[in-house]
Short mmCIF file of C-alpha atoms in Angstrom, two decimals:
data_model
loop_
_atom_site.label_atom_id
_atom_site.label_comp_id
_atom_site.label_asym_id
_atom_site.label_seq_id
_atom_site.Cartn_x
_atom_site.Cartn_y
_atom_site.Cartn_z
CA MET A 1 -103.05 -6.58 95.03
CA ASN A 2 -105.49 -6.55 97.96
CA PHE A 3 -105.21 -2.77 98.10
CA LEU A 4 -105.96 -2.40 94.38
CA ILE A 5 -109.05 -4.61 94.70
CA TRP A 6 -110.23 -2.55 97.67
CA HIS A 7 -109.45 0.72 95.86
CA TYR A 8 -111.65 -0.13 92.87
CA THR A 9 -114.50 -1.68 94.87
CA LYS A 10 -115.03 -0.50 98.44
CA GLY A 11 -112.80 2.52 97.83
CA ILE A 12 -115.11 3.91 95.15
CA HIS A 13 -118.09 3.35 97.42
CA LYS A 14 -116.25 5.20 100.21
CA LEU A 15 -115.40 8.09 97.87
CA LEU A 16 -119.03 8.48 96.82
CA GLU A 17 -120.12 8.31 100.44
CA ILE A 18 -117.72 11.14 101.39
CA TRP A 19 -118.92 13.23 98.45
CA ARG A 20 -122.56 12.63 99.41
CA ASN A 21 -121.78 13.62 103.03
CA TYR A 22 -120.33 16.95 101.90
CA VAL A 23 -123.21 17.70 99.53
CA LYS A 24 -125.73 17.12 102.34
CA PHE A 25 -123.55 18.95 104.84
CA PHE A 26 -123.23 22.15 102.77
CA TRP A 27 -126.97 22.14 102.10
CA TRP A 28 -127.57 21.90 105.85
CA TYR A 29 -124.72 24.16 106.98
CA PHE A 30 -125.81 27.06 104.78
CA GLY A 31 -129.47 26.30 105.51
CA ILE A 32 -130.43 26.60 101.84
CA GLY A 33 -133.84 24.96 102.16
CA ARG A 34 -134.55 26.46 105.58
CA HIS A 35 -133.61 30.04 104.61
CA PHE A 36 -135.51 29.80 101.33
CA ARG A 37 -138.70 28.79 103.16
CA THR A 38 -138.27 31.62 105.70
CA LEU A 39 -136.79 34.20 103.33
CA PHE A 40 -139.35 36.87 104.29
CA SER A 41 -140.10 35.65 107.80
CA SER A 42 -139.36 37.64 110.93
CA TRP A 43 -135.74 37.94 111.96
CA LYS A 44 -135.38 36.88 115.58
CA ARG A 45 -138.90 37.76 116.71
CA ASP A 46 -139.01 40.35 119.47
CA ILE A 47 -141.39 39.27 122.22
CA SER A 48 -140.72 42.14 124.62
CA HIS A 49 -144.06 43.75 123.77
CA VAL A 50 -146.10 40.63 123.09
CA GLY A 51 -147.07 39.96 126.66
CA SER A 52 -147.51 43.61 127.68
CA PRO A 53 -150.96 44.27 129.17
CA GLY A 54 -153.13 46.96 127.60
CA PHE A 55 -153.00 48.77 124.25
CA HIS A 56 -149.89 50.84 123.47
CA PRO A 57 -150.14 52.58 120.06
CA VAL A 58 -146.56 53.88 120.16
CA LEU A 59 -145.14 50.48 120.98
CA LEU A 60 -147.33 48.90 118.31
CA VAL A 61 -146.05 51.27 115.60
CA GLN A 62 -142.47 50.87 116.82
CA SER A 63 -142.75 47.11 116.75
CA ALA A 64 -144.29 47.16 113.25
CA LEU A 65 -141.49 49.37 111.87
CA GLU A 66 -138.80 47.21 113.49
CA ASN A 67 -140.48 44.13 112.03
CA ILE A 68 -140.46 45.57 108.50
CA VAL A 69 -136.81 46.67 108.72
CA THR A 70 -135.58 43.39 110.21
CA ARG A 71 -137.53 41.35 107.64
CA PHE A 72 -135.90 43.31 104.80
CA PHE A 73 -132.34 43.09 106.09
CA GLY A 74 -132.93 39.51 107.19
CA SER A 75 -134.06 38.49 103.71
CA VAL A 76 -130.95 40.13 102.22
CA VAL A 77 -128.63 38.27 104.58
CA LYS A 78 -130.45 34.98 103.98
CA ALA A 79 -130.25 35.49 100.22
CA PHE A 80 -126.47 35.92 100.42
CA VAL A 81 -126.13 32.81 102.58
CA ILE A 82 -128.25 30.83 100.11
CA LEU A 83 -126.08 32.10 97.24
CA PHE A 84 -122.85 31.03 98.93
CA GLY A 85 -124.36 27.66 99.74
CA LEU A 86 -125.41 27.11 96.13
CA ILE A 87 -121.88 28.01 94.98
CA TYR A 88 -120.43 25.38 97.30
CA GLU A 89 -122.93 22.82 96.04
CA LEU A 90 -122.06 23.65 92.43
CA VAL A 91 -118.36 23.24 93.15
CA MET A 92 -119.04 19.84 94.69
CA LEU A 93 -121.08 18.76 91.67
CA LEU A 94 -118.35 19.85 89.23
CA LEU A 95 -115.58 18.37 91.35
CA LEU A 96 -117.01 14.85 91.53
CA PRO A 97 -116.35 13.81 87.90
CA LEU A 98 -112.76 15.08 88.09
CA VAL A 99 -112.01 13.35 91.38
CA LEU A 100 -113.70 10.15 90.23
CA LEU A 101 -111.70 10.18 86.99
CA VAL A 102 -108.41 10.60 88.83
CA TRP A 103 -109.46 7.93 91.34
CA LEU A 104 -110.00 5.43 88.51
CA LEU A 105 -106.97 6.41 86.43
CA TRP A 106 -104.54 7.41 89.17
CA PRO A 107 -101.69 5.16 87.91
CA LEU A 108 -101.87 6.85 84.50
CA PHE A 109 -101.90 10.37 85.96
CA LEU A 110 -99.21 9.56 88.52
CA PHE A 111 -96.72 7.98 86.15
CA ALA A 112 -97.49 10.45 83.35
CA GLY A 113 -96.78 13.30 85.73
CA ILE A 114 -93.49 11.73 86.78
CA GLY A 115 -92.53 11.10 83.14
CA ILE A 116 -93.32 14.65 82.08
CA PHE A 117 -91.38 16.02 85.05
CA PHE A 118 -88.19 14.12 84.12
CA SER A 119 -88.56 14.80 80.40
CA LEU A 120 -88.54 18.56 80.81
CA ASP A 121 -85.69 20.53 79.30
CA ALA A 122 -83.08 21.97 81.58
CA GLY A 123 -84.33 25.45 80.82
CA SER A 124 -87.87 24.66 81.97
CA THR A 125 -88.72 25.62 85.54
CA THR A 126 -91.95 23.80 86.27
CA PRO A 127 -94.13 21.18 84.56
CA LEU A 128 -97.30 22.26 82.81
CA PHE A 129 -100.14 23.27 85.11
CA PHE A 130 -102.47 20.46 84.12
CA GLU A 131 -99.85 17.75 84.54
CA SER A 132 -98.83 19.20 87.92
CA LEU A 133 -102.44 19.32 89.10
CA SER A 134 -103.11 15.78 87.91
CA PHE A 135 -99.98 14.48 89.58
CA PHE A 136 -100.74 16.26 92.85
CA LEU A 137 -104.41 15.22 92.91
CA SER A 138 -103.63 11.59 92.11
CA PHE A 139 -100.91 11.50 94.76
CA VAL A 140 -103.25 12.94 97.43
CA LEU A 141 -106.10 10.59 96.51
CA ILE A 142 -103.90 7.51 96.58
CA LEU A 143 -102.64 8.49 100.03
CA ILE A 144 -106.20 8.94 101.26
CA SER A 145 -107.24 5.64 99.71
CA PHE A 146 -104.31 3.74 101.19
CA ARG A 147 -104.90 5.22 104.63
CA ALA A 148 -108.57 4.30 104.51
CA TYR A 149 -107.63 0.79 103.41
CA LEU A 150 -105.19 0.36 106.31
CA ALA A 151 -107.71 1.77 108.78
CA GLU A 152 -110.36 -0.71 107.67
CA LYS A 153 -107.91 -3.60 107.76
CA LYS A 154 -106.56 -2.56 111.14
CA TYR A 155 -109.78 -3.29 113.02
CA ASN A 156 -111.27 -5.95 110.78
CA PHE A 157 -109.90 -8.91 112.74
CA VAL A 158 -113.18 -10.18 114.28
CA THR A 159 -112.07 -13.68 115.28
CA ASN A 160 -108.48 -13.47 114.05
CA LEU A 161 -106.68 -13.16 117.38
CA PRO A 162 -103.10 -13.40 116.02
CA GLN A 163 -103.84 -10.52 113.67
CA ALA A 164 -105.21 -8.47 116.56
CA MET A 165 -102.10 -9.21 118.66
CA ASP A 166 -99.94 -7.66 115.92
CA GLN A 167 -101.57 -4.26 116.43
CA GLU A 168 -99.84 -1.62 118.57
CA TRP A 169 -102.93 -0.95 120.63
CA PHE A 170 -103.12 -4.62 121.74
CA SER A 171 -100.46 -3.95 124.40
CA ARG A 172 -103.22 -2.18 126.35
CA VAL A 173 -105.14 -5.47 126.50
CA TRP A 174 -102.23 -7.18 128.27
CA GLN A 175 -101.90 -4.21 130.64
CA ARG A 176 -105.63 -4.29 131.28
CA ILE A 177 -105.28 -7.79 132.76
CA GLY A 178 -102.28 -6.69 134.82
CA LYS A 179 -99.45 -8.05 132.66
CA ASP A 180 -96.34 -6.42 131.20
CA PRO A 181 -96.61 -6.67 127.37
CA SER A 182 -92.83 -7.17 127.01
CA ALA A 183 -93.04 -10.30 129.16
CA ILE A 184 -95.81 -11.89 127.06
CA ASP A 185 -94.90 -14.61 124.57
CA GLU A 186 -97.68 -13.99 122.04
CA ARG A 187 -96.59 -16.89 119.81
CA SER A 188 -97.22 -19.43 122.52
CA LEU A 189 -100.60 -17.87 123.30
CA ALA A 190 -101.73 -18.31 119.70
CA ASP A 191 -102.73 -21.83 120.76
CA PRO A 192 -106.30 -21.67 122.19
CA LYS A 193 -105.54 -24.15 125.01
CA ALA A 194 -102.40 -22.29 126.07
CA LEU A 195 -104.32 -19.01 125.98
CA GLU A 196 -107.12 -20.44 128.12
CA ILE A 197 -104.62 -21.70 130.74
CA PHE A 198 -102.90 -18.30 130.76
CA LEU A 199 -106.18 -16.41 131.16
CA ARG A 200 -107.24 -18.72 133.97
CA SER A 201 -104.02 -17.91 135.82
CA CYS A 202 -104.92 -14.21 135.45
CA ASP A 203 -108.45 -14.83 136.77
CA ILE A 204 -109.95 -13.84 133.40
CA THR A 205 -112.42 -15.85 131.35
CA SER A 206 -112.23 -16.20 127.57
CA GLU A 207 -115.45 -14.21 127.24
CA GLU A 208 -114.06 -11.37 129.36
CA PHE A 209 -110.85 -11.40 127.33
CA LYS A 210 -112.87 -11.08 124.13
CA LYS A 211 -114.81 -8.14 125.56
CA LEU A 212 -111.56 -6.45 126.52
CA ILE A 213 -110.23 -6.79 122.98
CA GLU A 214 -113.46 -5.35 121.57
CA PHE A 215 -113.34 -2.49 124.08
CA GLU A 216 -109.75 -1.48 123.33
CA ALA A 217 -110.31 -1.83 119.57
CA GLU A 218 -113.39 0.36 119.84
CA CYS A 219 -111.42 3.00 121.77
CA GLN A 220 -108.75 3.10 119.09
CA LEU A 221 -111.35 3.21 116.36
CA GLU A 222 -113.04 6.20 117.99
CA LYS A 223 -109.71 8.03 118.13
CA GLU A 224 -109.18 7.32 114.45
CA GLU A 225 -112.72 8.41 113.61
CA LYS A 226 -112.20 11.79 115.28
CA LYS A 227 -109.31 12.45 112.90
CA ARG A 228 -111.48 11.83 109.83
CA PHE A 229 -113.04 15.26 109.38
CA TRP A 230 -114.96 14.06 106.31
CA ASN A 231 -117.09 11.59 108.30
CA LYS A 232 -120.73 12.47 108.84
CA ASN A 233 -120.54 12.70 112.64
CA ASN A 234 -117.54 15.04 112.54
CA LEU A 235 -119.07 17.24 109.85
CA TYR A 236 -122.28 17.82 111.79
CA ASN A 237 -120.42 18.46 115.04
CA THR A 238 -120.91 22.18 114.51
CA SER A 239 -123.72 24.73 114.28
CA ALA A 240 -125.42 25.62 111.02
CA ILE A 241 -125.51 29.22 109.80
CA GLY A 242 -128.62 30.99 111.03
CA GLU A 243 -130.25 27.94 112.54
CA ASN A 244 -132.09 30.12 115.09
CA TRP A 245 -132.70 33.21 112.96
CA THR A 246 -136.44 32.64 112.70
CA TYR A 247 -136.97 31.94 116.39
CA ALA A 248 -137.45 34.46 119.16
CA TYR A 249 -134.88 35.90 121.54
CA THR A 250 -134.70 34.29 124.99
CA VAL A 251 -132.75 36.95 126.86
CA HIS A 252 -134.02 36.25 130.38
CA LEU A 253 -133.95 32.50 129.95
CA ASP A 254 -130.36 32.46 128.65
CA ARG A 255 -129.22 34.29 131.77
CA TYR A 256 -130.25 31.46 134.10
CA SER A 257 -129.69 28.38 131.94
CA THR A 258 -127.00 26.25 130.32
CA ASP A 259 -127.42 25.85 126.58
CA LEU A 260 -126.56 22.34 125.34
CA SER A 261 -127.34 23.16 121.71
CA GLU A 262 -123.84 24.07 120.53
CA GLY A 263 -121.82 21.97 122.95
CA ASP A 264 -121.75 20.43 126.40
CA PRO A 265 -119.66 22.40 128.93
CA THR A 266 -120.56 20.06 131.80
CA GLU A 267 -118.97 16.88 133.16
CA TYR A 268 -121.31 14.86 130.96
CA ASN A 269 -119.70 15.97 127.69
CA ASN A 270 -117.88 12.63 127.17
CA SER A 271 -120.33 10.32 128.91
CA LYS A 272 -121.89 7.51 126.89
CA LEU A 273 -125.41 6.29 127.43
CA ILE A 274 -125.22 2.58 128.25
CA GLY A 275 -128.23 0.31 128.58
CA ARG A 276 -130.78 3.14 128.17
CA SER A 277 -131.54 3.02 124.44
CA GLU A 278 -135.19 2.14 125.03
CA GLU A 279 -135.69 5.04 127.46
CA LEU A 280 -133.90 7.45 125.11
CA GLY A 281 -136.12 6.34 122.22
CA MET A 282 -139.20 6.89 124.38
CA LEU A 283 -137.99 10.38 125.33
CA GLU A 284 -137.47 11.30 121.67
CA LEU A 285 -140.93 9.99 120.79
CA VAL A 286 -142.60 12.06 123.51
CA LEU A 287 -140.84 15.25 122.43
CA THR A 288 -142.05 14.84 118.83
CA ARG A 289 -145.73 14.74 119.79
CA PRO A 290 -147.89 17.68 118.67
CA SER A 291 -149.32 18.03 122.19
CA GLN A 292 -148.68 16.74 125.72
CA ASN A 293 -145.05 16.59 124.66
CA SER A 294 -143.30 16.98 128.01
CA ALA A 295 -141.54 14.18 129.87
CA LEU A 296 -140.87 13.32 133.49
CA ILE A 297 -137.79 11.13 134.08
CA ILE A 298 -138.06 9.30 137.39
CA GLY A 299 -135.29 7.39 139.12
CA GLU A 300 -133.06 7.31 142.16
CA ALA A 301 -130.22 9.82 142.34
CA GLY A 302 -127.29 8.34 140.45
CA VAL A 303 -129.08 6.03 137.99
CA GLY A 304 -128.30 8.29 135.00
CA LYS A 305 -131.17 10.77 134.57
CA ARG A 306 -128.92 13.67 133.58
CA THR A 307 -126.81 11.42 131.35
CA LEU A 308 -129.99 10.56 129.46
CA VAL A 309 -130.79 14.24 128.89
CA HIS A 310 -127.25 15.14 127.83
CA SER A 311 -127.21 12.19 125.42
CA LEU A 312 -130.42 13.50 123.87
CA ALA A 313 -128.84 16.95 123.47
CA GLU A 314 -125.80 15.37 121.79
CA LYS A 315 -128.01 13.46 119.34
CA ILE A 316 -129.85 16.69 118.49
CA ARG A 317 -126.54 18.45 117.85
CA LYS A 318 -125.42 15.64 115.53
CA ARG A 319 -128.84 15.49 113.81
CA GLU A 320 -129.31 11.83 114.75
CA VAL A 321 -132.92 12.38 115.81
CA SER A 322 -136.27 12.86 114.15
CA PRO A 323 -136.36 15.90 111.78
CA TYR A 324 -138.96 17.43 114.12
CA LEU A 325 -136.21 17.89 116.72
CA PHE A 326 -133.74 19.55 114.33
CA GLY A 327 -132.80 22.99 115.62
CA LYS A 328 -134.17 22.40 119.12
CA ARG A 329 -132.30 24.07 121.97
CA VAL A 330 -131.97 22.03 125.15
CA LEU A 331 -131.66 24.47 128.07
CA GLU A 332 -130.92 23.38 131.62
CA ILE A 333 -132.58 26.04 133.73
CA ASN A 334 -131.07 26.75 137.15
CA LEU A 335 -134.08 27.41 139.38
CA GLY A 336 -131.91 27.42 142.50
CA GLU A 337 -130.00 30.43 141.22
CA ILE A 338 -133.25 32.21 140.41
CA PHE A 339 -134.67 31.69 143.88
CA SER A 340 -131.42 32.64 145.60
CA GLY A 341 -131.20 35.91 143.68
CA MET A 342 -134.78 36.99 144.39
CA THR A 343 -136.38 37.21 147.80
CA GLU A 344 -140.01 38.16 147.18
CA LYS A 345 -142.46 35.53 145.95
CA GLY A 346 -144.13 37.85 143.44
CA GLN A 347 -140.77 38.82 141.98
CA VAL A 348 -139.83 35.16 141.47
CA GLU A 349 -143.16 34.33 139.82
CA ASP A 350 -142.92 37.31 137.46
CA SER A 351 -139.40 36.33 136.48
CA LEU A 352 -140.37 32.68 135.91
CA ARG A 353 -143.44 33.74 133.95
CA ALA A 354 -141.25 35.89 131.66
CA MET A 355 -138.80 33.02 131.11
CA PHE A 356 -141.51 30.45 130.45
CA PHE A 357 -143.20 32.87 128.05
CA GLU A 358 -139.91 33.23 126.15
CA ALA A 359 -139.56 29.44 125.98
CA ALA A 360 -143.11 28.95 124.72
CA TYR A 361 -143.00 31.79 122.19
CA ALA A 362 -139.54 30.95 120.80
CA GLY A 363 -140.83 27.63 119.49
CA ASN A 364 -137.57 25.65 119.67
CA ILE A 365 -136.86 25.38 123.40
CA ILE A 366 -136.79 22.20 125.50
CA LEU A 367 -136.50 23.17 129.17
CA VAL A 368 -134.74 20.78 131.55
CA ILE A 369 -135.63 21.16 135.24
CA ASP A 370 -133.51 19.08 137.59
CA SER A 371 -135.06 18.01 140.92
CA ILE A 372 -138.41 19.29 139.71
CA GLY A 373 -140.18 17.64 142.65
CA HIS A 374 -138.39 19.98 145.05
CA PHE A 375 -139.91 22.97 143.24
CA LEU A 376 -143.40 21.49 143.25
CA SER A 377 -143.58 20.73 146.96
CA SER A 378 -146.13 22.34 149.25
CA ASN A 379 -143.60 22.88 152.02
CA PRO A 380 -144.85 25.70 154.28
CA GLN A 381 -141.26 26.52 155.23
CA ASN A 382 -140.40 27.39 151.60
CA PRO A 383 -143.70 28.43 149.98
CA GLY A 384 -141.90 30.68 147.50
CA GLU A 385 -140.16 27.75 145.81
CA ASN A 386 -143.39 26.17 144.57
CA ILE A 387 -143.65 26.81 140.82
CA SER A 388 -146.78 24.69 140.28
CA ALA A 389 -149.07 27.63 139.56
CA VAL A 390 -146.72 29.25 137.02
CA LEU A 391 -145.96 25.92 135.35
CA GLU A 392 -149.66 25.08 134.91
CA GLU A 393 -150.16 28.31 132.95
CA PHE A 394 -147.83 27.17 130.15
CA LEU A 395 -147.94 23.36 130.01
CA ALA A 396 -151.05 23.34 127.83
CA ALA A 397 -149.16 25.21 125.09
CA PRO A 398 -147.72 22.69 122.58
CA THR A 399 -144.61 24.85 122.08
CA PHE A 400 -143.76 24.74 125.78
CA GLN A 401 -141.77 21.54 126.37
CA VAL A 402 -140.28 20.46 129.67
CA ILE A 403 -138.10 17.54 130.73
CA GLY A 404 -138.41 17.19 134.49
CA LEU A 405 -135.99 15.06 136.54
CA ALA A 406 -137.20 13.66 139.86
CA ASP A 407 -136.21 10.90 142.22
CA THR A 408 -138.80 8.34 143.30
CA VAL A 409 -139.48 9.86 146.73
CA GLU A 410 -140.00 13.36 145.31
CA PHE A 411 -142.33 12.00 142.66
CA HIS A 412 -144.59 10.18 145.11
CA GLN A 413 -144.61 12.99 147.66
CA ASN A 414 -144.82 16.13 145.53
CA ILE A 415 -145.80 15.28 141.96
CA GLU A 416 -147.95 12.16 141.70
CA LYS A 417 -151.08 13.71 143.23
CA LYS A 418 -150.93 16.90 141.13
CA GLU A 419 -153.16 15.69 138.28
CA ALA A 420 -153.31 19.15 136.73
CA LEU A 421 -149.57 18.85 136.07
CA THR A 422 -148.99 15.14 135.55
CA LYS A 423 -151.52 14.88 132.70
CA TYR A 424 -149.13 16.88 130.52
CA PHE A 425 -146.11 14.67 131.33
CA GLU A 426 -145.17 11.25 130.02
CA LYS A 427 -143.46 9.33 132.83
CA ILE A 428 -140.20 7.54 131.97
CA GLN A 429 -138.89 5.30 134.74
CA LEU A 430 -135.15 4.63 135.00
CA GLU A 431 -134.36 1.47 136.92
CA GLU A 432 -131.04 0.76 138.59
CA MET A 433 -128.41 -0.73 136.30
CA ASN A 434 -127.30 -4.32 136.68
CA SER A 435 -123.69 -5.39 137.30
CA GLU A 436 -122.86 -5.97 133.63
CA GLN A 437 -124.13 -2.55 132.57
CA THR A 438 -122.27 -0.90 135.46
CA LEU A 439 -119.03 -2.58 134.41
CA ALA A 440 -119.53 -1.17 130.90
CA VAL A 441 -120.00 2.31 132.42
CA LEU A 442 -116.74 1.94 134.36
CA LEU A 443 -114.89 0.93 131.21
CA ASP A 444 -116.28 3.96 129.42
CA GLU A 445 -115.14 6.21 132.29
CA LEU A 446 -111.52 5.05 132.00
CA GLU A 447 -110.65 7.45 129.19
CA GLN A 448 -111.24 10.43 131.47
CA VAL A 449 -109.74 9.09 134.71
CA GLU A 450 -106.68 7.35 133.26
CA GLN A 451 -105.64 10.14 130.87
CA GLY A 452 -104.16 7.85 128.23
CA LYS A 453 -102.51 5.39 130.62
CA VAL A 454 -103.63 1.95 131.78
CA ILE A 455 -104.17 2.08 135.54
CA PHE A 456 -107.21 -0.09 136.29
CA THR A 457 -107.08 -3.78 135.56
CA TYR A 458 -110.24 -5.49 134.41
CA GLN A 459 -110.11 -7.63 137.55
CA GLY A 460 -109.98 -4.45 139.63
CA LEU A 461 -113.03 -3.01 137.87
CA ARG A 462 -114.86 -6.27 138.40
CA GLU A 463 -114.01 -6.10 142.10
CA ILE A 464 -115.31 -2.52 142.28
CA VAL A 465 -118.68 -3.64 140.93
CA LYS A 466 -118.85 -6.66 143.23
CA LEU A 467 -117.92 -4.85 146.46
CA SER A 468 -119.99 -1.74 145.76
CA GLU A 469 -123.03 -3.95 145.19
CA ARG A 470 -122.38 -5.91 148.39
CA TYR A 471 -121.30 -3.22 150.85
CA LEU A 472 -122.34 0.22 149.53
CA THR A 473 -126.10 0.51 149.79
CA ASP A 474 -126.58 4.26 150.18
CA SER A 475 -126.76 4.90 146.42
CA PRO A 476 -127.66 2.89 143.29
CA PHE A 477 -125.62 1.68 140.34
CA PRO A 478 -123.74 3.15 138.57
CA GLU A 479 -123.11 6.07 140.93
CA LYS A 480 -121.75 4.03 143.84
CA ALA A 481 -119.40 2.12 141.54
CA LEU A 482 -118.15 5.37 140.00
CA ASP A 483 -117.57 6.83 143.46
CA LEU A 484 -115.56 3.76 144.48
CA LEU A 485 -113.60 4.02 141.22
CA GLU A 486 -112.52 7.56 142.13
CA GLU A 487 -111.66 6.56 145.70
CA ALA A 488 -109.53 3.64 144.49
CA LEU A 489 -107.71 5.92 142.05
CA LEU A 490 -107.00 8.50 144.77
CA PHE A 491 -105.78 5.80 147.18
CA TRP A 492 -103.54 4.34 144.46
CA TYR A 493 -101.98 7.72 143.72
CA GLN A 494 -101.26 8.38 147.40
CA SER A 495 -100.06 5.05 148.76
CA SER A 496 -99.75 2.26 146.22
CA ILE A 497 -96.43 1.14 144.75
CA GLU A 498 -98.07 -1.29 142.34
CA GLN A 499 -98.18 -0.61 138.62
CA PHE A 500 -101.91 -1.21 138.31
CA ILE A 501 -105.02 -1.03 140.44
CA THR A 502 -105.83 -4.64 141.19
CA PRO A 503 -108.58 -6.36 143.22
CA GLN A 504 -106.28 -6.23 146.25
CA THR A 505 -106.14 -2.42 145.93
CA VAL A 506 -109.92 -2.21 145.80
CA ASP A 507 -110.25 -4.59 148.77
CA GLU A 508 -107.97 -2.37 150.83
CA VAL A 509 -109.96 0.76 149.95
CA VAL A 510 -113.29 -0.83 150.86
CA SER A 511 -111.82 -2.33 154.05
CA LYS A 512 -110.81 1.13 155.24
CA LYS A 513 -114.19 2.49 154.21
CA ILE A 514 -116.41 -0.03 156.01
CA LYS A 515 -113.93 -1.09 158.76
CA VAL A 516 -114.15 -4.76 157.78
CA PRO A 517 -111.17 -6.85 156.55
CA LEU A 518 -111.62 -8.02 152.96
CA GLY A 519 -109.61 -9.91 150.39
CA GLU A 520 -107.34 -12.90 150.82
CA MET A 521 -106.62 -14.09 154.34
CA GLN A 522 -103.27 -13.17 155.87
CA SER A 523 -100.97 -15.80 157.39
CA VAL A 524 -101.98 -14.85 160.95
CA GLU A 525 -105.65 -15.28 160.11
CA LYS A 526 -104.95 -18.67 158.50
CA ASP A 527 -103.12 -19.87 161.63
CA LYS A 528 -106.03 -18.81 163.81
CA LEU A 529 -108.52 -20.75 161.68
CA ILE A 530 -106.32 -23.86 161.62
CA ASN A 531 -105.91 -23.78 165.41
CA LEU A 532 -109.45 -22.55 166.09
CA GLU A 533 -110.40 -25.56 168.24
CA LYS A 534 -107.32 -25.17 170.47
CA ILE A 535 -107.96 -21.45 170.91
CA LEU A 536 -111.61 -22.07 171.81
CA HIS A 537 -110.60 -24.65 174.48
CA GLN A 538 -108.27 -22.06 176.01
CA ARG A 539 -110.95 -19.38 176.21
CA VAL A 540 -114.19 -21.32 176.75
CA ILE A 541 -114.64 -23.40 179.90
CA GLY A 542 -117.21 -26.22 179.98
#
């Protein structure tokens, strides 16, 4: 009965939402509006002759002929893409009434199909086409509806702890606090007082236990969401047809950069941005300005500058940003590779000037320069690595956008006093994370380091944050906590016989690292403290 109520209320709303997602997706995927507006525009503008000095009649005629030919063939291709897109949209419009009818009358279609099937004569081979289609469609829709109903019910426990304990994924919660799920009497822990006593014995507070449940439920929900190809996020996790057809080629720039437009091939591809929503919103706002739309992200190494940039690129890919940023390509340029491959200063400047010109003329490029302060320094030992002069030539152009990453020292030494450059940049300061945010980062990292198992206990993660804050001062949060996480995992693989990584494991790792005993006192140490006065009288005279 609950399922039927859901099917005819929230289920219909869900069906319409899925249909709306596909209608919008096909319009975007085939670029119907975009290609119609640019039907006769240039096809991948060629900028090889744009910046050439002097007047070249032959090149001018050649460029004009190529422009005419590419515009013609480009408009033909765009017209075909628009046509296919409109066909898909028409199919979706015609399909909705049929699907909605079957959704509302599925019992009638289902049982009618079964009745017709069994009432056929022995000589008949198959039911009629319409009855077969109705039966099949109603059967598929009811399966989809029932699965969606179970999925919603599965994670809709909120404060109903006994209901959450009945889920398969809840065994990970017990493992996360270092307990074997088979040894847990969940019935006895349904009593709040008994649960509180149990958690206290595990050195876990009720609030931490609640956060663990929410974390594991969220992980399971994300896995389920990835399977639902009809969801908006999964639909837009691809590239649209011809999204860059009207922009210019960036041949030189592509050779020395990593394109984050279609995917993220780096180690940041699964990283979540935690505690930086305000900074990310500021970065998006700066990039949508009509002018002075470059940003400078300042913070110590390890606070999450690159994570912020990669999160922005992911939001652009999923179209979760301002429409002004739709179709933008985020390119991480590797200046170190450029300088290492070219020895002469003039050669480097010419190459950079060509790349920056491509970025400015293309119109959809956001350049990311890591350690930008290093390449703006006036170091006499490396004068060829100063790109200040070349950068100043292009920053005034509104289509030339740069996201520079710099640590605090580099900013004050090499950037802050260069007013000709800094006036084009909006400064975004990233402060070091606090302990709570760092713990959330560690939890998010578990999916990659544990590979589907439960290895780290929550108490162990909490110990990592506490000890890295107290003893590791050479780097900020969250980097030093992530480094200690990897060290603890490596130590556990090599020497530990315990099932989980506990606070004792972390204490042992840090003790070896800083050469100071940590953790609970051993029996020998306890005896020394108890008999401290006697030992002092033996060693100290007078």
